CSV table of C-alpha atoms and ligand atoms in Angstrom, one decimal:
chain,number,residue,atom,x,y,z
A,1,UNK,CA,-2.9,15.3,3.9
A,2,UNK,CA,-4.5,13.2,1.2
A,3,UNK,CA,-1.9,11.2,-0.7
A,4,UNK,CA,-1.6,8.2,-2.9
A,5,UNK,CA,1.5,6.0,-2.2
A,6,UNK,CA,2.8,4.3,-5.3
A,7,UNK,CA,5.7,1.8,-5.6
A,8,UNK,CA,6.5,-1.8,-6.1
A,9,UNK,CA,5.6,-4.3,-3.3
A,10,UNK,CA,8.4,-3.8,-0.7
A,11,UNK,CA,9.2,-0.2,-1.8
A,12,UNK,CA,8.2,1.0,1.7
A,13,UNK,CA,4.7,2.3,1.1
A,14,UNK,CA,3.3,0.9,4.4
A,15,UNK,CA,6.3,2.1,6.5
A,16,UNK,CA,6.1,5.6,5.0
A,17,UNK,CA,2.3,5.7,5.5
A,18,UNK,CA,2.6,4.7,9.1
A,19,UNK,CA,5.2,7.5,9.7
A,20,UNK,CA,3.0,10.0,7.9
A,21,UNK,CA,-0.1,9.2,10.1
A,22,UNK,CA,2.0,10.5,13.1
A,23,UNK,CA,2.4,13.9,11.5
A,24,UNK,CA,-1.2,15.1,11.2
A,25,UNK,CA,-3.5,12.2,12.1
A,26,UNK,CA,-4.2,11.2,8.6
A,27,UNK,CA,-5.3,7.5,8.4
A,28,UNK,CA,-3.5,4.8,6.5
A,29,UNK,CA,-5.8,2.9,4.2
A,30,UNK,CA,-4.2,-0.3,2.9
A,31,UNK,CA,-6.4,-2.4,0.7
A,32,UNK,CA,-4.0,-5.3,1.3
A,33,UNK,CA,-4.5,-5.0,5.1
A,34,UNK,CA,-8.3,-4.8,4.6
A,35,UNK,CA,-8.2,-7.9,2.4
A,36,UNK,CA,-6.0,-9.9,4.7
A,37,UNK,CA,-8.3,-9.0,7.6
A,38,UNK,CA,-11.3,-10.3,5.5
A,39,UNK,CA,-9.4,-13.5,4.6
A,40,UNK,CA,-8.5,-14.1,8.3
A,41,UNK,CA,-12.2,-13.4,9.4
A,42,UNK,CA,-13.5,-15.7,6.6
A,43,UNK,CA,-16.0,-13.1,5.3
A,44,UNK,CA,-17.5,-13.3,1.8
A,45,UNK,CA,-15.0,-10.7,0.7
A,46,UNK,CA,-12.2,-12.7,2.1
A,47,UNK,CA,-13.4,-15.9,0.2
A,48,UNK,CA,-13.5,-14.0,-3.1
A,49,UNK,CA,-10.1,-12.5,-2.6
A,50,UNK,CA,-8.1,-15.3,-1.1
A,51,UNK,CA,-6.9,-17.3,-4.1
A,52,UNK,CA,-5.8,-14.3,-6.2
A,53,UNK,CA,-3.9,-12.9,-3.2
A,54,UNK,CA,-2.1,-16.1,-2.4
A,55,UNK,CA,-0.9,-16.4,-6.0
A,56,UNK,CA,0.2,-12.7,-6.0
A,57,UNK,CA,-2.4,-11.8,-8.6
A,58,UNK,CA,-4.7,-8.7,-8.3
A,59,UNK,CA,-8.2,-8.9,-6.9
A,60,UNK,CA,-10.9,-7.6,-9.3
A,61,UNK,CA,-11.3,-3.8,-9.7
A,62,UNK,CA,-15.0,-4.1,-8.8
A,63,UNK,CA,-14.3,-5.7,-5.5
A,64,UNK,CA,-11.6,-3.1,-4.7
A,65,UNK,CA,-13.8,-0.2,-5.7
A,66,UNK,CA,-16.6,-1.5,-3.5
A,67,UNK,CA,-14.3,-1.6,-0.5
A,68,UNK,CA,-12.9,1.9,-1.2
A,69,UNK,CA,-16.2,3.6,-1.8
A,70,UNK,CA,-17.3,2.5,1.7
A,71,UNK,CA,-14.0,3.2,3.3
A,72,UNK,CA,-13.6,6.7,2.0
A,73,UNK,CA,-17.0,7.7,3.5
A,74,UNK,CA,-15.9,6.8,7.0
A,75,UNK,CA,-15.5,9.6,9.5
A,76,UNK,CA,-11.8,9.2,10.2
A,77,UNK,CA,-11.1,10.1,6.6
A,78,UNK,CA,-11.9,13.7,7.4
A,79,UNK,CA,-8.5,14.1,9.0
A,80,UNK,CA,-6.9,13.0,5.7
A,81,UNK,CA,-5.7,9.7,4.3
A,82,UNK,CA,-2.8,7.8,2.8
A,83,UNK,CA,-3.8,5.4,0.1
A,84,UNK,CA,-1.4,2.5,0.4
A,85,UNK,CA,-1.6,-0.2,-2.3
A,86,UNK,CA,-4.6,1.5,-4.0
A,87,UNK,CA,-5.1,2.3,-6.9
A,88,UNK,CA,-3.2,-0.5,-8.6
A,89,UNK,CA,-4.6,-0.4,-12.1
A,90,UNK,CA,-5.6,2.3,-14.5
A,91,UNK,CA,-9.3,1.5,-14.2
A,92,UNK,CA,-9.0,1.9,-10.4
A,93,UNK,CA,-7.2,5.2,-10.8
A,94,UNK,CA,-10.0,6.4,-13.2
A,95,UNK,CA,-12.7,5.2,-10.8
A,96,UNK,CA,-11.0,6.9,-7.9
A,97,UNK,CA,-10.9,10.1,-9.8
A,98,UNK,CA,-14.6,10.0,-10.5
A,99,UNK,CA,-15.4,9.0,-6.9
A,100,UNK,CA,-13.4,11.8,-5.4
A,101,UNK,CA,-15.0,14.3,-7.8
A,102,UNK,CA,-18.4,13.1,-6.7
A,103,UNK,CA,-17.4,13.4,-3.1
A,104,UNK,CA,-16.0,16.9,-3.7
A,105,UNK,CA,-12.5,15.8,-2.5
A,106,UNK,CA,-9.1,16.7,-3.8
A,107,UNK,CA,-5.9,14.8,-3.4
A,108,UNK,CA,-2.6,16.6,-2.6
A,109,UNK,CA,-0.5,14.4,-4.9
A,110,UNK,CA,0.7,10.8,-5.6
A,111,UNK,CA,4.1,9.8,-4.4
A,112,UNK,CA,6.1,7.2,-6.4
A,113,UNK,CA,8.7,5.5,-4.1
A,114,UNK,CA,11.3,4.2,-6.5
A,115,UNK,CA,13.6,1.4,-5.1
A,116,UNK,CA,16.0,-0.8,-7.1
A,117,UNK,CA,14.7,-4.4,-7.8
A,118,UNK,CA,17.5,-6.2,-5.9
A,119,UNK,CA,16.7,-4.2,-2.7
A,120,UNK,CA,13.0,-5.0,-3.2
A,121,UNK,CA,13.6,-8.7,-3.6
A,122,UNK,CA,15.8,-8.8,-0.5
A,123,UNK,CA,13.3,-6.9,1.6
A,124,UNK,CA,10.3,-9.0,0.6
A,125,UNK,CA,12.0,-12.3,1.4
A,126,UNK,CA,13.1,-11.0,4.9
A,127,UNK,CA,9.9,-9.1,5.7
A,128,UNK,CA,7.7,-10.2,8.6
A,129,UNK,CA,4.3,-8.7,9.4
A,130,UNK,CA,2.1,-8.7,12.5
A,131,UNK,CA,-1.2,-10.5,11.8
A,132,UNK,CA,-3.0,-8.3,14.3
A,133,UNK,CA,-1.8,-4.7,13.8
A,134,UNK,CA,0.0,-4.9,10.5
A,135,UNK,CA,3.4,-3.7,12.0
A,136,UNK,CA,6.2,-4.4,9.7
A,137,UNK,CA,9.5,-6.1,10.7
A,138,UNK,CA,12.6,-7.4,9.0
A,139,UNK,CA,14.5,-10.5,10.2
A,140,UNK,CA,17.8,-8.9,9.3
A,141,UNK,CA,17.5,-5.2,10.0
A,142,UNK,CA,14.5,-4.8,12.4
A,143,UNK,CA,13.4,-8.1,14.1
A,144,UNK,CA,10.8,-8.0,16.9
A,145,UNK,CA,12.4,-8.1,20.4
A,146,UNK,CA,10.9,-11.5,21.0
A,147,UNK,CA,10.9,-13.8,18.0
A,148,UNK,CA,7.5,-14.1,16.3
A,149,UNK,CA,5.8,-11.6,18.7
A,150,UNK,CA,4.8,-8.1,17.9
A,151,UNK,CA,6.6,-5.4,20.0
A,152,UNK,CA,3.6,-3.1,19.7
A,153,UNK,CA,0.5,-5.4,20.3
A,154,UNK,CA,1.9,-8.8,21.1
A,155,UNK,CA,0.3,-10.3,18.0
A,156,UNK,CA,1.9,-13.1,15.9
A,157,UNK,CA,4.6,-11.9,13.6
A,158,UNK,CA,4.8,-14.1,10.5
A,159,UNK,CA,5.8,-14.3,6.8
A,160,UNK,CA,2.9,-13.4,4.6
A,161,UNK,CA,1.4,-16.2,2.5
A,162,UNK,CA,2.2,-14.2,-0.6
A,163,UNK,CA,5.9,-13.8,0.4
A,164,UNK,CA,7.1,-17.1,-1.1
A,165,UNK,CA,9.7,-16.7,-3.9
A,166,UNK,CA,7.1,-17.7,-6.5
A,167,UNK,CA,4.4,-15.3,-5.3
A,168,UNK,CA,6.9,-12.5,-4.9
A,169,UNK,CA,8.2,-12.9,-8.5
A,170,UNK,CA,4.6,-12.9,-9.7
A,171,UNK,CA,3.7,-9.8,-7.7
A,172,UNK,CA,6.6,-7.9,-9.2
A,173,UNK,CA,5.6,-8.9,-12.7
A,174,UNK,CA,2.0,-7.9,-12.0
A,175,UNK,CA,3.3,-4.6,-10.6
A,176,UNK,CA,5.3,-3.9,-13.8
A,177,UNK,CA,2.5,-4.7,-16.1
A,178,UNK,CA,-0.6,-3.3,-14.3
A,179,UNK,CA,0.5,-0.8,-11.7
A,180,UNK,CA,3.7,0.9,-13.0
A,181,UNK,CA,1.7,2.7,-15.7
A,182,UNK,CA,-0.1,4.7,-12.9
A,183,UNK,CA,3.0,6.9,-12.6
A,184,UNK,CA,2.4,8.1,-16.2
A,185,UNK,CA,-1.3,8.6,-15.3
A,186,UNK,CA,-0.5,10.8,-12.3
A,187,UNK,CA,2.3,12.6,-14.2
A,188,UNK,CA,-0.3,13.6,-16.8
A,189,UNK,CA,-2.6,14.8,-14.1
A,190,UNK,CA,0.3,17.0,-12.9
A,191,UNK,CA,0.3,15.4,-9.5
A,192,UNK,CA,3.3,13.1,-9.3
A,193,UNK,CA,6.2,13.3,-6.9
A,194,UNK,CA,8.9,10.7,-7.7
A,195,UNK,CA,11.4,9.9,-4.9
A,196,UNK,CA,14.3,7.6,-5.5
A,197,UNK,CA,15.3,6.4,-2.1
A,198,UNK,CA,15.7,3.3,0.0
A,199,UNK,CA,15.3,5.0,3.3
A,200,UNK,CA,11.8,6.1,4.5
A,201,UNK,CA,13.1,9.3,6.1
A,202,UNK,CA,14.2,10.7,2.7
A,203,UNK,CA,10.7,10.0,1.3
A,204,UNK,CA,9.0,11.7,4.3
A,205,UNK,CA,11.2,14.8,3.9
A,206,UNK,CA,10.4,15.0,0.2
A,207,UNK,CA,6.7,14.8,0.9
A,208,UNK,CA,6.9,17.4,3.7
A,209,UNK,CA,8.8,19.7,1.4
A,210,UNK,CA,6.2,19.4,-1.4
A,211,UNK,CA,3.3,19.9,1.0
A,212,UNK,CA,5.1,23.1,2.1
B,301,LIG,P1,-0.4,-5.5,-0.5
B,301,LIG,O1,-0.4,-5.7,1.0
B,301,LIG,O2,-0.7,-4.1,-0.9
B,301,LIG,O3,0.9,-6.0,-1.1
B,301,LIG,O4,-1.6,-6.4,-1.1
B,301,LIG,C1,-1.6,-7.8,-1.0
B,301,LIG,C2,-2.4,-8.4,-2.1
B,301,LIG,O5,-3.8,-7.9,-1.9
B,301,LIG,C3,-2.1,-8.0,-3.5
B,301,LIG,O6,-1.0,-8.9,-4.0
B,301,LIG,C4,-3.4,-8.2,-4.2
B,301,LIG,O7,-3.7,-9.6,-4.4
B,301,LIG,C5,-4.4,-7.7,-3.2
B,301,LIG,N1,-4.6,-6.2,-3.4
B,301,LIG,C6,-4.3,-5.3,-2.5
B,301,LIG,N2,-4.7,-4.1,-3.0
B,301,LIG,C7,-5.2,-4.3,-4.2
B,301,LIG,C8,-5.7,-3.4,-5.2
B,301,LIG,N3,-5.8,-2.1,-5.1
B,301,LIG,N4,-6.2,-4.0,-6.4
B,301,LIG,C9,-6.1,-5.3,-6.6
B,301,LIG,N5,-5.6,-6.2,-5.7
B,301,LIG,C10,-5.2,-5.7,-4.5
């Protein structure tokens, strides 16, 4: 399958993407994970992205499109992909459309995961992430078996730099201003599936249903 996952930070895009990869071997492509990897490795890309990320602002469209043009050409994308956290602006959505046309590719649809703001805020402040494999935990509902250590790979499980109250509030504002309009964009393209749900299983079932 080839899907775009839309939704506010904390809506569950990453969790849903990871569950979908197990269905048909599609790969999860998270621009946030790619950027965090680049920051941790201290690459040029990481240096360019770091300040914006820490403040909860968006990284420039040019930088993101450069990453995605390369990523979508990789071999593992042949089994399908789940775009998690990309596109995030109308210019990115337009550039993606042009890129896919050039590559002769067609997406199945875009999924909007719609979750109430109070649930999002609670999730983001209690979320913890593995710095190695990206596995997602929650201190209240799904803590790692051993505190601070990933069950899956043994990596360090930490609170992300951009999960301070200030950065979270900025990320939600940025989402409403820059990313929320994408649902209208994909609705106009006749390819939007909106799911209002706080549990990932409902989202997965709606996606499976639409894929038929
Ligand atoms: P995420 O893990 O998807 O919440 O992304 C973390 C941060 O990486 C965001 O707050 C942005 O600073 C940056 N980022 C990730 N994806 C994009 C994108 N498609 N466009 C611009 N910035 C992005």
